[in-house]
Amino acid sequence: MNLRLGLGLFIVSCHLVVKMRSTVLATVALSGFVLTLADGKGKGKGKGNDRIRTIYKDVAIIGGGASGSYSAVRLREDYNVSVVVIEKNFNLGGHVNTFIDPVTGRGFDCGVQNWIEIGGARAFFERFGVEMQPNVRSTAETVSIDFTNGEKLTNYSPPSAADRTAALQRYLEVAESFLPVLEPGWWTFPLPQDIPADLLLPFRDFVAKYNLTAAVPMFHATTGFGIHDMMGHLTVWFMRSFNVNLVRVLSGIETSIVPVSRKNQDLYDRILTSLGTDALTSTTVISTEERSSRKGVTLIVRNSATGVKTRIVAKRLLYTAIPSEANTSPLDLDREERSTLGEFNYSASYVGVVSHPSLPLNKSLVNIPASAQPANWPEAIPDYPYNTRFENYADSSYFRLIAVGDQTFTAAQAKKVIEDSFDKLVEGGVVNQTSPAQRLTFHMFEPHGLVSAYVTKEKLEGGFIQRLNGLQGRRGTWYTGASWGVHLSTSLWIFTDTVLERLVEDLRG
């Protein structure tokens, strides 16, 4: 037999045993190595040029967003654990979306806007040479417009700074009391009978109970738009997106930071360079051959650009993506996993950068229903699906936008919502259409897809969080990401650290 053995790494002083049976070659588990095996007749795991290479790692990581990228760095560099990241997009970073002006090279971030400086956040940027500075908020003038008809709200009075600050302080005092059960992650969440009643209130009732109405427009404009029905969601879910650290930033107690380059993608581009072949971008899992604590995990993945398949054999799996049915279906879920993860519902969001000659510079056109007039602030949130704003980036002709809907909201629908909202601005006389008429130019349009995982009050009272925690470490699989932690990146990194500690302990068992 003509044996061809391709080694992805040069092996020094390593005993390798290859067992042959008929014309089939069995791969051998060497953590961190890549083997490509086939026999002289083009048989084996593939045929001819369709051979499947096999990668051996300690941990396979599904998802290269904030949690997955951070996990890969920490496991590989700080725990000396070999990893491979499986990311469906061509780059890392998840919801970090940076448009680069092709002429000036300037960056415009339409996804993640900044990072809260807590824990080891700044040090993590510094290890990749990304220089950081305090974030400066937009100075664009806010213009309140009902996007359903394009008319300015001439009788709308936003909350005064004093009233808003007082409401934020009241929210902070209550939210801080729940820190032990909400952060980091769900580890110490109470049993169903012990869940604080306030956390199970619809957020509109929580707002009324603690007189928070003056903060509602800020709640929504900051992160609340990521929840398609913010006022109707349970308070526990709202506090996962508008957490204590964020309130402290808005109150001037803590600081948010951004790269000096003003390109939030810089961090993840440098992580990708650092990981090298340990990151498989444009790649998705298509099937699972094994997933157990005893035998580890064996996945078949495929590169969407080349069609090339790879077998990944790992001792443990770290899942960091949204656990939707579409994402988890190739993982051979058992009944418990399927029923628990299947209880999640989601919102959906899409972000982008657009331009049009008629959009006014130095303005942020914000979508607020006419029913919010004159000062009915709880009504200052549009019915979904909707476009939140056209926000001008300083010293440019570009505008940021965010479209939000429920979990059925598609990219095509989001684009139509955005374009329709622009048309309404023309009809309402807020902008003057060019002659001949021009459509919006989309310079970037990115699907954040399913976000803001949540379940109903009945599910929480039925022990959902305990069942969710029960999946950690089960079948050799650990979980992190926004479905398990606070939605903000640096808070999520703190939760991820607690998962990695447990994963490594399990790995070294």
One Martini backbone bead per residue (centre of mass of N, CA, C, O) as a GRO file, in nm:
protein
  509
    1MET     BB    1   0.097   0.036   0.021
    2ASN     BB    2   0.037   0.380  -0.043
    3LEU     BB    3   0.139   0.603   0.196
    4ARG     BB    4  -0.021   0.911   0.298
    5LEU     BB    5   0.131   1.161   0.516
    6GLY     BB    6  -0.002   1.454   0.658
    7LEU     BB    7   0.157   1.721   0.831
    8GLY     BB    8   0.083   2.021   1.001
    9LEU     BB    9   0.324   1.934   1.188
   10PHE     BB   10   0.627   1.913   1.326
   11ILE     BB   11   0.759   1.610   1.456
   12VAL     BB   12   0.912   1.568   1.777
   13SER     BB   13   0.953   1.307   1.963
   14CYS     BB   14   0.704   1.124   1.833
   15HIS     BB   15   0.478   0.866   1.880
   16LEU     BB   16   0.341   0.699   1.593
   17VAL     BB   17   0.029   0.528   1.539
   18VAL     BB   18  -0.078   0.327   1.258
   19LYS     BB   19  -0.377   0.168   1.180
   20MET     BB   20  -0.438  -0.101   0.954
   21ARG     BB   21  -0.744  -0.177   0.757
   22SER     BB   22  -0.703  -0.255   0.476
   23THR     BB   23  -0.788   0.070   0.334
   24VAL     BB   24  -0.808   0.182   0.630
   25LEU     BB   25  -0.746   0.471   0.826
   26ALA     BB   26  -0.650   0.553   1.147
   27THR     BB   27  -0.663   0.800   1.360
   28VAL     BB   28  -0.458   0.991   1.587
   29ALA     BB   29  -0.451   1.130   1.911
   30LEU     BB   30  -0.309   1.460   1.878
   31SER     BB   31  -0.277   1.734   2.035
   32GLY     BB   32  -0.252   1.988   1.779
   33PHE     BB   33  -0.286   1.810   1.530
   34VAL     BB   34  -0.252   1.736   1.171
   35LEU     BB   35  -0.431   1.499   0.968
   36THR     BB   36  -0.380   1.332   0.646
   37LEU     BB   37  -0.572   1.057   0.515
   38ALA     BB   38  -0.476   0.806   0.267
   39ASP     BB   39  -0.479   0.599   0.012
   40GLY     BB   40  -0.356   0.498  -0.303
   41LYS     BB   41  -0.681   0.479  -0.405
   42GLY     BB   42  -0.851   0.719  -0.275
   43LYS     BB   43  -0.931   0.638   0.000
   44GLY     BB   44  -1.108   0.644   0.301
   45LYS     BB   45  -1.242   0.946   0.405
   46GLY     BB   46  -1.193   0.988   0.098
   47LYS     BB   47  -1.187   1.094  -0.247
   48GLY     BB   48  -0.914   1.169  -0.363
   49ASN     BB   49  -0.943   1.522  -0.330
   50ASP     BB   50  -1.170   1.454  -0.079
   51ARG     BB   51  -1.016   1.477   0.166
   52ILE     BB   52  -1.007   1.450   0.525
   53ARG     BB   53  -0.905   1.632   0.764
   54THR     BB   54  -0.748   1.613   1.093
   55ILE     BB   55  -0.815   1.766   1.407
   56TYR     BB   56  -0.633   1.810   1.718
   57LYS     BB   57  -0.789   1.904   2.031
   58ASP     BB   58  -0.897   2.014   2.330
   59VAL     BB   59  -1.073   2.268   2.205
   60ALA     BB   60  -1.384   2.344   2.070
   61ILE     BB   61  -1.508   2.649   1.911
   62ILE     BB   62  -1.825   2.791   1.884
   63GLY     BB   63  -1.756   3.087   1.791
   64GLY     BB   64  -1.613   3.438   1.710
   65GLY     BB   65  -1.689   3.629   1.916
   66ALA     BB   66  -1.652   3.764   2.211
   67SER     BB   67  -1.638   3.483   2.357
   68GLY     BB   68  -1.472   3.303   2.160
   69SER     BB   69  -1.218   3.478   2.132
   70TYR     BB   70  -1.151   3.504   2.430
   71SER     BB   71  -1.131   3.200   2.489
   72ALA     BB   72  -0.901   3.130   2.298
   73VAL     BB   73  -0.687   3.306   2.428
   74ARG     BB   74  -0.699   3.202   2.721
   75LEU     BB   75  -0.654   2.903   2.668
   76ARG     BB   76  -0.388   2.923   2.501
   77GLU     BB   77  -0.218   3.145   2.678
   78ASP     BB   78  -0.312   3.076   2.997
   79TYR     BB   79  -0.368   2.734   2.982
   80ASN     BB   80  -0.240   2.557   2.759
   81VAL     BB   81  -0.472   2.519   2.535
   82SER     BB   82  -0.593   2.369   2.269
   83VAL     BB   83  -0.743   2.523   1.971
   84VAL     BB   84  -1.059   2.574   1.786
   85VAL     BB   85  -1.223   2.796   1.565
   86ILE     BB   86  -1.573   2.826   1.469
   87GLU     BB   87  -1.659   3.048   1.195
   88LYS     BB   88  -1.896   3.171   0.968
   89ASN     BB   89  -1.737   3.408   0.923
   90PHE     BB   90  -1.457   3.586   0.789
   91ASN     BB   91  -1.461   3.693   1.084
   92LEU     BB   92  -1.420   3.834   1.384
   93GLY     BB   93  -1.665   3.969   1.654
   94GLY     BB   94  -1.956   3.965   1.553
   95HIS     BB   95  -2.106   4.269   1.662
   96VAL     BB   96  -1.858   4.381   1.521
   97ASN     BB   97  -1.904   4.669   1.301
   98THR     BB   98  -1.678   4.790   1.045
   99PHE     BB   99  -1.661   5.064   0.845
  100ILE     BB  100  -1.453   5.139   0.560
  101ASP     BB  101  -1.339   5.396   0.406
  102PRO     BB  102  -1.204   5.377   0.084
  103VAL     BB  103  -1.062   5.666   0.096
  104THR     BB  104  -0.978   5.737   0.413
  105GLY     BB  105  -0.994   5.481   0.633
  106ARG     BB  106  -1.225   5.526   0.806
  107GLY     BB  107  -1.410   5.439   1.088
  108PHE     BB  108  -1.747   5.274   1.127
  109ASP     BB  109  -1.953   5.196   1.393
  110CYS     BB  110  -2.260   4.978   1.398
  111GLY     BB  111  -2.221   4.818   1.644
  112VAL     BB  112  -2.022   4.813   1.857
  113GLN     BB  113  -1.923   5.108   2.044
  114ASN     BB  114  -1.816   4.992   2.330
  115TRP     BB  115  -1.627   4.958   2.643
  116ILE     BB  116  -1.629   4.851   2.959
  117GLU     BB  117  -1.413   4.930   3.232
  118ILE     BB  118  -1.359   4.606   3.337
  119GLY     BB  119  -1.153   4.431   3.479
  120GLY     BB  120  -0.943   4.309   3.201
  121ALA     BB  121  -0.997   4.485   2.947
  122ARG     BB  122  -0.746   4.661   2.886
  123ALA     BB  123  -0.539   4.428   2.894
  124PHE     BB  124  -0.654   4.278   2.650
  125PHE     BB  125  -0.586   4.496   2.444
  126GLU     BB  126  -0.279   4.525   2.510
  127ARG     BB  127  -0.188   4.236   2.413
  128PHE     BB  128  -0.263   4.361   2.101
  129GLY     BB  129  -0.193   4.676   2.073
  130VAL     BB  130  -0.461   4.830   2.168
  131GLU     BB  131  -0.533   5.149   2.188
  132MET     BB  132  -0.693   5.340   2.443
  133GLN     BB  133  -0.997   5.542   2.503
  134PRO     BB  134  -1.222   5.748   2.581
  135ASN     BB  135  -1.543   5.789   2.531
  136VAL     BB  136  -1.736   5.980   2.289
  137ARG     BB  137  -2.018   6.122   2.252
  138SER     BB  138  -2.255   6.220   2.067
  139THR     BB  139  -2.339   6.558   1.914
  140ALA     BB  140  -2.589   6.511   1.784
  141GLU     BB  141  -2.887   6.624   1.696
  142THR     BB  142  -3.201   6.564   1.814
  143VAL     BB  143  -3.474   6.424   1.615
  144SER     BB  144  -3.813   6.387   1.651
  145ILE     BB  145  -3.974   6.104   1.482
  146ASP     BB  146  -4.236   5.965   1.303
  147PHE     BB  147  -4.188   5.692   1.089
  148THR     BB  148  -4.490   5.642   0.988
  149ASN     BB  149  -4.498   5.972   0.863
  150GLY     BB  150  -4.240   6.182   0.899
  151GLU     BB  151  -4.305   6.351   1.159
  152LYS     BB  152  -4.255   6.590   1.368
  153LEU     BB  153  -4.228   6.649   1.722
  154THR     BB  154  -4.351   6.952   1.834
  155ASN     BB  155  -4.467   6.837   2.142
  156TYR     BB  156  -4.198   6.721   2.248
  157SER     BB  157  -4.062   6.630   2.582
  158PRO     BB  158  -3.793   6.558   2.714
  159PRO     BB  159  -3.619   6.474   2.959
  160SER     BB  160  -3.457   6.590   3.199
  161ALA     BB  161  -3.153   6.559   3.334
  162ALA     BB  162  -3.248   6.537   3.629
  163ASP     BB  163  -3.469   6.320   3.592
  164ARG     BB  164  -3.293   6.106   3.459
  165THR     BB  165  -3.081   6.076   3.684
  166ALA     BB  166  -3.279   5.994   3.909
  167ALA     BB  167  -3.385   5.738   3.767
  168LEU     BB  168  -3.113   5.594   3.739
  169GLN     BB  169  -3.059   5.576   4.043
  170ARG     BB  170  -3.302   5.400   4.111
  171TYR     BB  171  -3.223   5.167   3.931
  172LEU     BB  172  -2.945   5.107   4.054
  173GLU     BB  173  -3.035   5.030   4.340
  174VAL     BB  174  -3.198   4.783   4.251
  175ALA     BB  175  -2.994   4.632   4.066
  176GLU     BB  176  -2.774   4.586   4.287
  177SER     BB  177  -2.950   4.376   4.452
  178PHE     BB  178  -2.919   4.156   4.194
  179LEU     BB  179  -2.623   4.076   4.140
  180PRO     BB  180  -2.591   3.787   4.284
  181VAL     BB  181  -2.809   3.657   4.053
  182LEU     BB  182  -2.689   3.783   3.759
  183GLU     BB  183  -2.378   3.797   3.852
  184PRO     BB  184  -2.209   3.584   3.685
  185GLY     BB  185  -2.455   3.471   3.551
  186TRP     BB  186  -2.654   3.170   3.660
  187TRP     BB  187  -2.531   3.017   3.908
  188THR     BB  188  -2.720   3.189   4.151
  189PHE     BB  189  -2.993   3.138   4.074
  190PRO     BB  190  -3.288   3.103   4.186
  191LEU     BB  191  -3.526   2.931   4.276
  192PRO     BB  192  -3.841   2.955   4.179
  193GLN     BB  193  -3.953   3.033   4.477
  194ASP     BB  194  -3.702   3.273   4.499
  195ILE     BB  195  -3.780   3.474   4.299
  196PRO     BB  196  -3.788   3.787   4.254
  197ALA     BB  197  -4.062   3.969   4.177
  198ASP     BB  198  -3.934   4.200   4.008
  199LEU     BB  199  -3.810   4.010   3.779
  200LEU     BB  200  -4.124   3.922   3.686
  201LEU     BB  201  -4.182   4.185   3.576
  202PRO     BB  202  -4.288   4.383   3.370
  203PHE     BB  203  -4.119   4.658   3.282
  204ARG     BB  204  -4.354   4.860   3.302
  205ASP     BB  205  -4.408   4.792   3.606
  206PHE     BB  206  -4.129   4.861   3.712
  207VAL     BB  207  -4.130   5.156   3.624
  208ALA     BB  208  -4.378   5.237   3.793
  209LYS     BB  209  -4.282   5.147   4.078
  210TYR     BB  210  -3.989   5.335   4.044
  211ASN     BB  211  -4.003   5.585   3.872
  212LEU     BB  212  -3.864   5.556   3.541
  213THR     BB  213  -3.972   5.729   3.296
  214ALA     BB  214  -3.724   5.931   3.245
  215ALA     BB  215  -3.541   5.670   3.134
  216VAL     BB  216  -3.666   5.530   2.883
  217PRO     BB  217  -3.525   5.664   2.636
  218MET     BB  218  -3.241   5.567   2.729
  219PHE     BB  219  -3.285   5.271   2.743
  220HIS     BB  220  -3.351   5.242   2.440
  221ALA     BB  221  -3.105   5.399   2.301
  222THR     BB  222  -2.879   5.209   2.417
  223THR     BB  223  -3.016   4.878   2.447
  224GLY     BB  224  -3.332   4.828   2.425
  225PHE     BB  225  -3.354   4.779   2.110
  226GLY     BB  226  -3.268   4.465   2.137
  227ILE     BB  227  -3.570   4.464   2.234
  228HIS     BB  228  -3.870   4.439   2.073
  229ASP     BB  229  -4.030   4.444   2.381
  230MET     BB  230  -3.931   4.606   2.634
  231MET     BB  231  -4.194   4.659   2.820
  232GLY     BB  232  -4.290   4.341   2.804
  233HIS     BB  233  -4.058   4.242   2.937
  234LEU     BB  234  -3.882   4.112   3.163
  235THR     BB  235  -3.669   4.243   3.390
  236VAL     BB  236  -3.446   4.028   3.378
  237TRP     BB  237  -3.385   4.084   3.072
  238PHE     BB  238  -3.318   4.380   3.082
  239MET     BB  239  -3.074   4.349   3.291
  240ARG     BB  240  -2.890   4.205   3.068
  241SER     BB  241  -2.862   4.487   2.890
  242PHE     BB  242  -2.905   4.685   3.159
  243ASN     BB  243  -2.663   4.718   3.359
  244VAL     BB  244  -2.485   4.837   3.615
  245ASN     BB  245  -2.235   4.933   3.452
  246LEU     BB  246  -2.390   5.113   3.255
  247VAL     BB  247  -2.505   5.307   3.463
  248ARG     BB  248  -2.228   5.399   3.567
  249VAL     BB  249  -2.145   5.531   3.305
  250LEU     BB  250  -2.391   5.731   3.275
  251SER     BB  251  -2.307   5.847   3.579
  252GLY     BB  252  -1.973   5.862   3.595
  253ILE     BB  253  -1.835   5.609   3.751
  254GLU     BB  254  -1.763   5.485   3.483
  255THR     BB  255  -1.589   5.357   3.190
  256SER     BB  256  -1.561   5.402   2.844
  257ILE     BB  257  -1.403   5.239   2.559
  258VAL     BB  258  -1.175   5.301   2.276
  259PRO     BB  259  -1.012   5.305   2.008
  260VAL     BB  260  -0.799   5.527   1.867
  261SER     BB  261  -0.881   5.433   1.569
  262ARG     BB  262  -1.202   5.380   1.561
  263LYS     BB  263  -1.171   5.046   1.544
  264ASN     BB  264  -1.324   4.773   1.675
  265GLN     BB  265  -1.200   4.544   1.485
  266ASP     BB  266  -0.899   4.534   1.565
  267LEU     BB  267  -0.897   4.319   1.784
  268TYR     BB  268  -1.004   4.075   1.604
  269ASP     BB  269  -0.787   4.086   1.389
  270ARG     BB  270  -0.554   4.020   1.590
  271ILE     BB  271  -0.662   3.754   1.688
  272LEU     BB  272  -0.664   3.613   1.415
  273THR     BB  273  -0.361   3.636   1.367
  274SER     BB  274  -0.277   3.483   1.625
  275LEU     BB  275  -0.429   3.210   1.562
  276GLY     BB  276  -0.454   3.139   1.275
  277THR     BB  277  -0.514   2.800   1.225
  278ASP     BB  278  -0.711   2.815   1.491
  279ALA     BB  279  -0.896   2.958   1.270
  280LEU     BB  280  -1.222   2.890   1.122
  281THR     BB  281  -1.343   3.051   0.873
  282SER     BB  282  -1.618   3.012   0.694
  283THR     BB  283  -1.743   2.803   0.921
  284THR     BB  284  -1.932   2.495   0.972
  285VAL     BB  285  -2.133   2.276   1.118
  286ILE     BB  286  -2.269   1.954   0.983
  287SER     BB  287  -2.161   1.735   1.202
  288THR     BB  288  -2.184   1.458   1.447
  289GLU     BB  289  -1.997   1.176   1.579
  290GLU     BB  290  -1.920   1.301   1.873
  291ARG     BB  291  -2.062   1.348   2.227
  292SER     BB  292  -1.867   1.324   2.521
  293SER     BB  293  -1.700   1.293   2.819
  294ARG     BB  294  -1.532   1.032   2.743
  295LYS     BB  295  -1.471   1.085   2.410
  296GLY     BB  296  -1.572   1.351   2.326
  297VAL     BB  297  -1.528   1.540   2.014
  298THR     BB  298  -1.683   1.505   1.679
  299LEU     BB  299  -1.644   1.708   1.389
  300ILE     BB  300  -1.800   1.838   1.095
  301VAL     BB  301  -1.665   2.072   0.868
  302ARG     BB  302  -1.734   2.369   0.653
  303ASN     BB  303  -1.630   2.561   0.392
  304SER     BB  304  -1.811   2.801   0.218
  305ALA     BB  305  -1.591   2.882  -0.004
  306THR     BB  306  -1.460   2.571  -0.073
  307GLY     BB  307  -1.600   2.297   0.066
  308VAL     BB  308  -1.417   2.209   0.280
  309LYS     BB  309  -1.349   1.942   0.491
  310THR     BB  310  -1.343   1.882   0.857
  311ARG     BB  311  -1.202   1.708   1.123
  312ILE     BB  312  -1.286   1.733   1.476
  313VAL     BB  313  -1.086   1.646   1.760
  314ALA     BB  314  -1.209   1.672   2.096
  315LYS     BB  315  -1.240   1.687   2.441
  316ARG     BB  316  -1.394   1.970   2.407
  317LEU     BB  317  -1.684   2.189   2.413
  318LEU     BB  318  -1.742   2.535   2.311
  319TYR     BB  319  -2.038   2.724   2.332
  320THR     BB  320  -2.112   3.076   2.193
  321ALA     BB  321  -2.365   3.080   2.047
  322ILE     BB  322  -2.664   3.086   1.944
  323PRO     BB  323  -2.913   2.834   2.054
  324SER     BB  324  -3.043   2.762   1.797
  325GLU     BB  325  -3.172   2.537   1.591
  326ALA     BB  326  -2.986   2.595   1.348
  327ASN     BB  327  -2.712   2.585   1.515
  328THR     BB  328  -2.768   2.291   1.676
  329SER     BB  329  -2.853   2.058   1.475
  330PRO     BB  330  -2.545   1.935   1.422
  331LEU     BB  331  -2.510   1.826   1.748
  332ASP     BB  332  -2.686   1.601   1.852
  333LEU     BB  333  -2.925   1.637   2.032
  334ASP     BB  334  -3.086   1.574   2.303
  335ARG     BB  335  -3.370   1.596   2.473
  336GLU     BB  336  -3.274   1.797   2.692
  337GLU     BB  337  -3.138   2.002   2.507
  338ARG     BB  338  -3.375   2.058   2.315
  339SER     BB  339  -3.588   2.150   2.528
  340THR     BB  340  -3.427   2.379   2.659
  341LEU     BB  341  -3.326   2.550   2.411
  342GLY     BB  342  -3.624   2.561   2.283
  343GLU     BB  343  -3.736   2.789   2.493
  344PHE     BB  344  -3.621   3.001   2.339
  345ASN     BB  345  -3.635   3.340   2.263
  346TYR     BB  346  -3.627   3.621   2.022
  347SER     BB  347  -3.463   3.862   1.869
  348ALA     BB  348  -3.400   4.099   1.591
  349SER     BB  349  -3.104   4.237   1.420
  350TYR     BB  350  -2.991   4.531   1.224
  351VAL     BB  351  -2.706   4.681   1.072
  352GLY     BB  352  -2.580   5.014   0.949
  353VAL     BB  353  -2.456   5.201   0.657
  354VAL     BB  354  -2.555   5.519   0.527
  355SER     BB  355  -2.656   5.725   0.237
  356HIS     BB  356  -2.770   6.070   0.159
  357PRO     BB  357  -2.803   6.389   0.035
  358SER     BB  358  -3.068   6.458   0.231
  359LEU     BB  359  -2.938   6.401   0.484
  360PRO     BB  360  -2.876   6.546   0.781
  361LEU     BB  361  -2.629   6.693   0.929
  362ASN     BB  362  -2.577   6.669   1.268
  363LYS     BB  363  -2.799   6.435   1.294
  364SER     BB  364  -3.057   6.257   1.490
  365LEU     BB  365  -3.298   6.044   1.371
  366VAL     BB  366  -3.568   5.965   1.583
  367ASN     BB  367  -3.788   5.705   1.672
  368ILE     BB  368  -4.106   5.850   1.772
  369PRO     BB  369  -4.403   5.839   1.879
  370ALA     BB  370  -4.670   6.054   1.896
  371SER     BB  371  -4.777   5.936   2.180
  372ALA     BB  372  -4.536   6.081   2.353
  373GLN     BB  373  -4.702   6.318   2.363
  374PRO     BB  374  -4.541   6.538   2.548
  375ALA     BB  375  -4.460   6.316   2.821
  376ASN     BB  376  -4.492   5.995   2.723
  377TRP     BB  377  -4.230   5.796   2.768
  378PRO     BB  378  -4.336   5.493   2.752
  379GLU     BB  379  -4.418   5.571   2.431
  380ALA     BB  380  -4.105   5.597   2.304
  381ILE     BB  381  -4.180   5.316   2.152
  382PRO     BB  382  -4.194   5.135   1.892
  383ASP     BB  383  -4.337   4.929   1.684
  384TYR     BB  384  -4.283   4.627   1.575
  385PRO     BB  385  -4.107   4.681   1.326
  386TYR     BB  386  -3.797   4.890   1.327
  387ASN     BB  387  -3.635   5.198   1.293
  388THR     BB  388  -3.447   5.387   1.513
  389ARG     BB  389  -3.238   5.542   1.301
  390PHE     BB  390  -3.054   5.843   1.182
  391GLU     BB  391  -2.705   5.863   1.245
  392ASN     BB  392  -2.465   6.092   1.240
  393TYR     BB  393  -2.147   6.106   1.165
  394ALA     BB  394  -1.893   6.277   1.236
  395ASP     BB  395  -1.762   6.428   0.971
  396SER     BB  396  -1.997   6.309   0.772
  397SER     BB  397  -2.224   6.117   0.536
  398TYR     BB  398  -2.288   5.910   0.754
  399PHE     BB  399  -2.526   5.650   0.873
  400ARG     BB  400  -2.683   5.508   1.142
  401LEU     BB  401  -2.848   5.181   1.189
  402ILE     BB  402  -3.148   5.008   1.339
  403ALA     BB  403  -3.313   4.697   1.315
  404VAL     BB  404  -3.626   4.568   1.466
  405GLY     BB  405  -3.743   4.240   1.583
  406ASP     BB  406  -3.844   3.949   1.580
  407GLN     BB  407  -3.752   3.615   1.509
  408THR     BB  408  -3.886   3.660   1.203
  409PHE     BB  409  -3.688   3.872   1.119
  410THR     BB  410  -3.556   3.975   0.821
  411ALA     BB  411  -3.337   4.116   0.608
  412ALA     BB  412  -3.543   4.207   0.397
  413GLN     BB  413  -3.732   4.345   0.600
  414ALA     BB  414  -3.527   4.543   0.715
  415LYS     BB  415  -3.468   4.701   0.456
  416LYS     BB  416  -3.759   4.791   0.412
  417VAL     BB  417  -3.794   4.948   0.673
  418ILE     BB  418  -3.571   5.152   0.611
  419GLU     BB  419  -3.675   5.256   0.338
  420ASP     BB  420  -3.957   5.340   0.439
  421SER     BB  421  -3.859   5.549   0.647
  422PHE     BB  422  -3.734   5.736   0.440
  423ASP     BB  423  -3.989   5.791   0.275
  424LYS     BB  424  -4.138   5.927   0.515
  425LEU     BB  425  -3.942   6.165   0.542
  426VAL     BB  426  -4.021   6.279   0.270
  427GLU     BB  427  -4.328   6.307   0.312
  428GLY     BB  428  -4.277   6.490   0.585
  429GLY     BB  429  -4.024   6.697   0.510
  430VAL     BB  430  -3.742   6.633   0.641
  431VAL     BB  431  -3.667   6.547   0.351
  432ASN     BB  432  -3.521   6.609   0.027
  433GLN     BB  433  -3.554   6.487  -0.259
  434THR     BB  434  -3.409   6.414  -0.528
  435SER     BB  435  -3.324   6.517  -0.877
  436PRO     BB  436  -3.345   6.247  -0.913
  437ALA     BB  437  -3.433   5.990  -0.745
  438GLN     BB  438  -3.292   5.836  -0.452
  439ARG     BB  439  -3.150   5.589  -0.293
  440LEU     BB  440  -3.021   5.430  -0.060
  441THR     BB  441  -2.692   5.379   0.061
  442PHE     BB  442  -2.531   5.074   0.126
  443HIS     BB  443  -2.225   5.011   0.297
  444MET     BB  444  -2.367   4.854   0.542
  445PHE     BB  445  -2.509   4.516   0.617
  446GLU     BB  446  -2.584   4.355   0.932
  447PRO     BB  447  -2.656   4.051   1.084
  448HIS     BB  448  -2.737   3.974   1.413
  449GLY     BB  449  -2.993   3.848   1.445
  450LEU     BB  450  -3.024   3.662   1.702
  451VAL     BB  451  -3.135   3.802   2.014
  452SER     BB  452  -3.220   3.821   2.330
  453ALA     BB  453  -3.270   3.590   2.517
  454TYR     BB  454  -3.584   3.425   2.620
  455VAL     BB  455  -3.839   3.366   2.866
  456THR     BB  456  -4.096   3.294   3.041
  457LYS     BB  457  -4.233   3.302   3.345
  458GLU     BB  458  -4.319   3.003   3.347
  459LYS     BB  459  -4.034   2.890   3.290
  460LEU     BB  460  -3.891   3.003   3.536
  461GLU     BB  461  -4.099   2.866   3.741
  462GLY     BB  462  -4.003   2.572   3.604
  463GLY     BB  463  -3.667   2.573   3.596
  464PHE     BB  464  -3.489   2.673   3.356
  465ILE     BB  465  -3.214   2.762   3.476
  466GLN     BB  466  -3.143   2.486   3.595
  467ARG     BB  467  -3.143   2.339   3.323
  468LEU     BB  468  -2.929   2.513   3.190
  469ASN     BB  469  -2.701   2.457   3.396
  470GLY     BB  470  -2.711   2.140   3.344
  471LEU     BB  471  -2.548   2.163   3.062
  472GLN     BB  472  -2.292   2.207   3.200
  473GLY     BB  473  -2.065   1.958   3.086
  474ARG     BB  474  -2.245   1.808   2.911
  475ARG     BB  475  -2.120   1.606   2.683
  476GLY     BB  476  -1.851   1.790   2.675
  477THR     BB  477  -2.020   2.070   2.724
  478TRP     BB  478  -1.986   2.422   2.699
  479TYR     BB  479  -2.111   2.757   2.803
  480THR     BB  480  -2.142   3.072   2.629
  481GLY     BB  481  -2.275   3.391   2.620
  482ALA     BB  482  -2.562   3.587   2.601
  483SER     BB  483  -2.753   3.346   2.707
  484TRP     BB  484  -2.561   3.335   2.992
  485GLY     BB  485  -2.517   3.650   2.985
  486VAL     BB  486  -2.433   3.946   2.957
  487HIS     BB  487  -2.441   4.147   2.662
  488LEU     BB  488  -2.182   4.276   2.747
  489SER     BB  489  -1.866   4.214   2.675
  490THR     BB  490  -1.706   4.254   2.952
  491SER     BB  491  -1.912   4.100   3.123
  492LEU     BB  492  -1.887   3.840   2.954
  493TRP     BB  493  -1.590   3.783   3.020
  494ILE     BB  494  -1.634   3.732   3.320
  495PHE     BB  495  -1.812   3.488   3.282
  496THR     BB  496  -1.620   3.321   3.103
  497ASP     BB  497  -1.408   3.272   3.322
  498THR     BB  498  -1.593   3.075   3.486
  499VAL     BB  499  -1.608   2.862   3.261
  500LEU     BB  500  -1.306   2.806   3.210
  501GLU     BB  501  -1.240   2.695   3.486
  502ARG     BB  502  -1.429   2.448   3.460
  503LEU     BB  503  -1.326   2.330   3.196
  504VAL     BB  504  -1.029   2.280   3.282
  505GLU     BB  505  -1.095   2.096   3.518
  506ASP     BB  506  -1.236   1.886   3.342
  507LEU     BB  507  -1.001   1.830   3.143
  508ARG     BB  508  -0.789   1.750   3.393
  509GLY     BB  509  -0.962   1.564   3.605
   0.00000   0.00000   0.00000
